[in-house]
Amino acid sequence: MENVTSLLTVNNLTKKFGGVQALTGVSFTVEAGEILGLIGPNGAGKTTCFNLINGLIPPTAGSIMMAGRELLGLPPYHRAARGLARTFQNIQLFGGMTVQENILTGNHLSQKVGILQALLPLPKVRRAQAQAAGRALELLRLVGLEGKGDLPADSLAYGDQRRLEIGRALALGPQLLLLDEPAAGLNPRETEDLMVLLEELRRLGITLLVIEHDMTLVMGLCDRIVVLDHGEVIAAGPPREIRRDPRVIEAYLGKEEE
Amino acid sequence: MTAYLLHLAILAGIYIILTVSLNLIIGYAGQVSLGHAAFYGIGAYASALVALHWHFPFPLAALSAMLAAGVCGMALGLPTLRLKEDYLAIVTLGFGVIMDLVFLNLEITGGPDGLAGIPSPALFGLSFRPTGRYLIIVAVAVILVLLVTWRLVESYHGRALRAIRDHEITAQVMGINTPAYKVVIFTLAAALAGLAGSLYAHYITFINPESFGLHTSILILAMVVLGGMGSIVGSVAGAVILTALPELLREFRSYQDLVYGALLVGLLILRPEGLLGKGKLSLKFLQRES
Ligand SMILES: Nc1ncnc2c1ncn2[C@@H]1O[C@H](COP(=O)(O)OP(=O)(O)OP(=O)(O)O)[C@@H](O)[C@H]1O
Ligand SMILES: [Mg+2]
């Protein structure tokens, strides 16, 4: 049986897109407090895996449990309420909003002000607003965007946009954060900063599931790694084992790394 | 002359309510709705009918109008808003056409002749029939509507709507219950259009299906697009300009279309944010209106 204490248990997850078999019987767990790497060559099915965990698309078969409860059938916003947050491979900020407002969307679940209440100038409403603004400021500081809160989100430099996506996801107060290639497009210095930030998140008790092609980051940061190839798990274990695994070297490292 | 200006002011006020409410759907929640005049008509007929048959006083008739239009909005929105936005455009367009036929063919709505003798509001024996007095009612309604919509869009609910407009999927990932929001906002907007219908019916005291057809839906849409998606002040401006413009241009009748069209294009260029992401809509509206 599945280990009920795992934060996330993915069991036999399968996804077909028409004729394309994107995932076949994928099973793995994410333990509370760890950083789990999800790697694999392009098209291996990593993002598809996130989309399924997240509820953006339904699986063909399989189950996804979070903290012992089934997630399947729940829409993404109910999964968010269960403590699940994510960032996207292709950055998806709310372009019509400022940096701070993007973060504030993450406070949505914790605000308990109804539509009718929001219409009235109640102290409760003002307090909730002030609280949310304070939290947004803290998060901006955490992800290194202090002082940029009032800029339009889409005016940010690429690296800052990636940070903002992380900040916005953190505003949900997640237990589990899914990061889809957070280092993509970052220069080595920015990648180092990112690693520091992810370590900080671990210290804050947030469990991370990270898709990443940057091997320095993956090997340096992850407690365990799951390797996907052609939609199947071909290896799982700590970085030093994965690095030596012949199947992984053949499927992934051999092709991807120079 | 003054009476005529007061008349225009009342019409502008009614259009402000229609435009602001449609902007909640289109400009804030990012959903395309092409049949707003249907809710305007439902409100007008509902209000007229309860006043004529059951002698409801105006405030109660206006509430009935909001309720009737709101319920219809919800009934339309619930099944439709889960689908992609193209469906809402088609469904609302179809709904507009159907309601037009309903108004035209039902016995209770008076068919093509419509309903006459709709009572003017009165309070403690004071009639609000005179245009100047009716303007007070409209002004109060406009101020209330503006206050409610302004508070709403400035609240975090407004931010949720804009998140849905920018990226619906991402909004869901951020914990925003997008179907619920879309239905609520669509229902609210329909109810406000119903209020506008009530204000119109008890002002004109005579209504027929002509006022609530596709042409009116497109005019309201034009006011939203002109004023600017997601801008309440813009909607007020759009409604006022497109109410006044045809009147101002009346003396240049032979050039009216030309001047009208040129002014619209000029305004759209000066307010490009009015077109944000909705270029197709604005084109459609230019073809119709100029
Ligand atoms: N919505 C979709 N419809 C059809 N096929 C899809 C869809 N999404 C993904 N696929 C296919 O599923 C397979 C896995 O894609 P996925 O995006 O999950 O890979 P990935 O591991 O994230 O790759 P990358 O490293 O390039 O991001 C690919 O063959 C892709 O073409
Ligand atoms: Mg991917």
mmCIF file with all atom_site columns, C-alpha atoms in Angstrom, chain A residues 54 56 76-78 80 84 86 88 92-97 101 104-106 108-109 111-115 118-121 125 129 168-169 172, chain B residues 82 147-149 151-152 154-160 162-181 184-185:
data_model
loop_
_atom_site.group_PDB
_atom_site.id
_atom_site.type_symbol
_atom_site.label_atom_id
_atom_site.label_alt_id
_atom_site.label_comp_id
_atom_site.label_asym_id
_atom_site.label_entity_id
_atom_site.label_seq_id
_atom_site.pdbx_PDB_ins_code
_atom_site.Cartn_x
_atom_site.Cartn_y
_atom_site.Cartn_z
_atom_site.occupancy
_atom_site.B_iso_or_equiv
_atom_site.pdbx_formal_charge
_atom_site.auth_seq_id
_atom_site.auth_comp_id
_atom_site.auth_asym_id
_atom_site.auth_atom_id
_atom_site.pdbx_PDB_model_num
ATOM 1  C CA . ASN A 1 54  ? -2.358  20.436 -10.689 1.00 0.00 ? 54  ASN A CA 1
ATOM 2  C CA . LEU A 1 56  ? -5.296  21.405 -15.462 1.00 0.00 ? 56  LEU A CA 1
ATOM 3  C CA . PRO A 1 76  ? -7.237  23.484 -9.790  1.00 0.00 ? 76  PRO A CA 1
ATOM 4  C CA . TYR A 1 77  ? -8.624  26.115 -7.386  1.00 0.00 ? 77  TYR A CA 1
ATOM 5  C CA . HIS A 1 78  ? -9.651  23.458 -4.880  1.00 0.00 ? 78  HIS A CA 1
ATOM 6  C CA . ALA A 1 80  ? -4.718  25.267 -4.472  1.00 0.00 ? 80  ALA A CA 1
ATOM 7  C CA . LEU A 1 84  ? -0.688  23.076 -3.898  1.00 0.00 ? 84  LEU A CA 1
ATOM 8  C CA . ARG A 1 86  ? 3.030   25.965 -9.076  1.00 0.00 ? 86  ARG A CA 1
ATOM 9  C CA . PHE A 1 88  ? 4.964   27.593 -15.305 1.00 0.00 ? 88  PHE A CA 1
ATOM 10 C CA . GLN A 1 92  ? 2.355   33.199 -17.069 1.00 0.00 ? 92  GLN A CA 1
ATOM 11 C CA . LEU A 1 93  ? 2.073   36.382 -15.106 1.00 0.00 ? 93  LEU A CA 1
ATOM 12 C CA . PHE A 1 94  ? -1.030  38.526 -15.019 1.00 0.00 ? 94  PHE A CA 1
ATOM 13 C CA . GLY A 1 95  ? 0.290   41.045 -17.524 1.00 0.00 ? 95  GLY A CA 1
ATOM 14 C CA . GLY A 1 96  ? -2.317  43.705 -16.840 1.00 0.00 ? 96  GLY A CA 1
ATOM 15 C CA . MET A 1 97  ? -1.341  43.941 -13.178 1.00 0.00 ? 97  MET A CA 1
ATOM 16 C CA . GLU A 1 101 ? -1.009  42.790 -7.503  1.00 0.00 ? 101 GLU A CA 1
ATOM 17 C CA . LEU A 1 104 ? -1.856  39.641 -4.075  1.00 0.00 ? 104 LEU A CA 1
ATOM 18 C CA . THR A 1 105 ? -3.809  37.226 -6.276  1.00 0.00 ? 105 THR A CA 1
ATOM 19 C CA . GLY A 1 106 ? -2.184  34.511 -4.175  1.00 0.00 ? 106 GLY A CA 1
ATOM 20 C CA . HIS A 1 108 ? -7.190  35.186 -2.563  1.00 0.00 ? 108 HIS A CA 1
ATOM 21 C CA . LEU A 1 109 ? -7.868  31.999 -0.649  1.00 0.00 ? 109 LEU A CA 1
ATOM 22 C CA . GLN A 1 111 ? -9.176  36.519 2.355   1.00 0.00 ? 111 GLN A CA 1
ATOM 23 C CA . LYS A 1 112 ? -12.520 35.930 3.966   1.00 0.00 ? 112 LYS A CA 1
ATOM 24 C CA . VAL A 1 113 ? -14.388 38.961 2.715   1.00 0.00 ? 113 VAL A CA 1
ATOM 25 C CA . GLY A 1 114 ? -17.584 38.266 0.773   1.00 0.00 ? 114 GLY A CA 1
ATOM 26 C CA . ILE A 1 115 ? -18.619 40.232 -2.288  1.00 0.00 ? 115 ILE A CA 1
ATOM 27 C CA . ALA A 1 118 ? -16.267 44.133 0.077   1.00 0.00 ? 118 ALA A CA 1
ATOM 28 C CA . LEU A 1 119 ? -18.682 46.813 -1.100  1.00 0.00 ? 119 LEU A CA 1
ATOM 29 C CA . LEU A 1 120 ? -18.836 48.399 2.330   1.00 0.00 ? 120 LEU A CA 1
ATOM 30 C CA . PRO A 1 121 ? -16.091 50.438 3.981   1.00 0.00 ? 121 PRO A CA 1
ATOM 31 C CA . VAL A 1 125 ? -12.178 44.847 4.892   1.00 0.00 ? 125 VAL A CA 1
ATOM 32 C CA . GLN A 1 129 ? -6.335  44.592 2.774   1.00 0.00 ? 129 GLN A CA 1
ATOM 33 C CA . ARG A 1 168 ? 3.057   34.681 -6.439  1.00 0.00 ? 168 ARG A CA 1
ATOM 34 C CA . ALA A 1 169 ? 2.904   30.920 -5.898  1.00 0.00 ? 169 ALA A CA 1
ATOM 35 C CA . LEU A 1 172 ? -0.851  30.819 -1.585  1.00 0.00 ? 172 LEU A CA 1
ATOM 36 C CA . ARG B 2 82  ? -17.937 26.793 -17.914 1.00 0.00 ? 82  ARG B CA 1
ATOM 37 C CA . LEU B 2 147 ? -20.283 53.243 -6.154  1.00 0.00 ? 147 LEU B CA 1
ATOM 38 C CA . VAL B 2 148 ? -21.026 49.533 -6.091  1.00 0.00 ? 148 VAL B CA 1
ATOM 39 C CA . THR B 2 149 ? -19.004 48.722 -9.200  1.00 0.00 ? 149 THR B CA 1
ATOM 40 C CA . ARG B 2 151 ? -15.939 49.281 -4.665  1.00 0.00 ? 151 ARG B CA 1
ATOM 41 C CA . LEU B 2 152 ? -16.205 45.880 -6.300  1.00 0.00 ? 152 LEU B CA 1
ATOM 42 C CA . GLU B 2 154 ? -11.157 47.956 -6.315  1.00 0.00 ? 154 GLU B CA 1
ATOM 43 C CA . SER B 2 155 ? -11.626 45.049 -3.908  1.00 0.00 ? 155 SER B CA 1
ATOM 44 C CA . TYR B 2 156 ? -9.729  41.814 -4.185  1.00 0.00 ? 156 TYR B CA 1
ATOM 45 C CA . HIS B 2 157 ? -12.731 40.421 -6.008  1.00 0.00 ? 157 HIS B CA 1
ATOM 46 C CA . GLY B 2 158 ? -11.972 42.908 -8.768  1.00 0.00 ? 158 GLY B CA 1
ATOM 47 C CA . ARG B 2 159 ? -8.428  41.625 -8.857  1.00 0.00 ? 159 ARG B CA 1
ATOM 48 C CA . ALA B 2 160 ? -9.770  38.088 -9.181  1.00 0.00 ? 160 ALA B CA 1
ATOM 49 C CA . ARG B 2 162 ? -8.783  40.811 -13.827 1.00 0.00 ? 162 ARG B CA 1
ATOM 50 C CA . ALA B 2 163 ? -6.783  37.656 -13.151 1.00 0.00 ? 163 ALA B CA 1
ATOM 51 C CA . ILE B 2 164 ? -9.471  35.676 -14.988 1.00 0.00 ? 164 ILE B CA 1
ATOM 52 C CA . ARG B 2 165 ? -9.287  38.125 -17.869 1.00 0.00 ? 165 ARG B CA 1
ATOM 53 C CA . ASP B 2 166 ? -5.484  37.969 -18.091 1.00 0.00 ? 166 ASP B CA 1
ATOM 54 C CA . HIS B 2 167 ? -5.060  34.187 -17.665 1.00 0.00 ? 167 HIS B CA 1
ATOM 55 C CA . GLU B 2 168 ? -8.004  32.083 -16.692 1.00 0.00 ? 168 GLU B CA 1
ATOM 56 C CA . ILE B 2 169 ? -6.013  28.881 -16.133 1.00 0.00 ? 169 ILE B CA 1
ATOM 57 C CA . THR B 2 170 ? -3.425  30.646 -14.014 1.00 0.00 ? 170 THR B CA 1
ATOM 58 C CA . ALA B 2 171 ? -6.201  32.294 -12.024 1.00 0.00 ? 171 ALA B CA 1
ATOM 59 C CA . GLN B 2 172 ? -7.512  28.814 -11.196 1.00 0.00 ? 172 GLN B CA 1
ATOM 60 C CA . VAL B 2 173 ? -4.058  27.686 -10.197 1.00 0.00 ? 173 VAL B CA 1
ATOM 61 C CA . MET B 2 174 ? -3.930  30.684 -7.861  1.00 0.00 ? 174 MET B CA 1
ATOM 62 C CA . GLY B 2 175 ? -7.014  29.410 -6.068  1.00 0.00 ? 175 GLY B CA 1
ATOM 63 C CA . ILE B 2 176 ? -9.594  31.590 -7.787  1.00 0.00 ? 176 ILE B CA 1
ATOM 64 C CA . ASN B 2 177 ? -12.901 29.831 -8.399  1.00 0.00 ? 177 ASN B CA 1
ATOM 65 C CA . THR B 2 178 ? -13.274 31.171 -11.913 1.00 0.00 ? 178 THR B CA 1
ATOM 66 C CA . PRO B 2 179 ? -16.639 29.601 -12.847 1.00 0.00 ? 179 PRO B CA 1
ATOM 67 C CA . ALA B 2 180 ? -18.257 30.993 -9.702  1.00 0.00 ? 180 ALA B CA 1
ATOM 68 C CA . TYR B 2 181 ? -16.821 34.444 -10.297 1.00 0.00 ? 181 TYR B CA 1
ATOM 69 C CA . VAL B 2 184 ? -21.725 35.991 -10.164 1.00 0.00 ? 184 VAL B CA 1
ATOM 70 C CA . ILE B 2 185 ? -20.422 38.864 -12.256 1.00 0.00 ? 185 ILE B CA 1
#
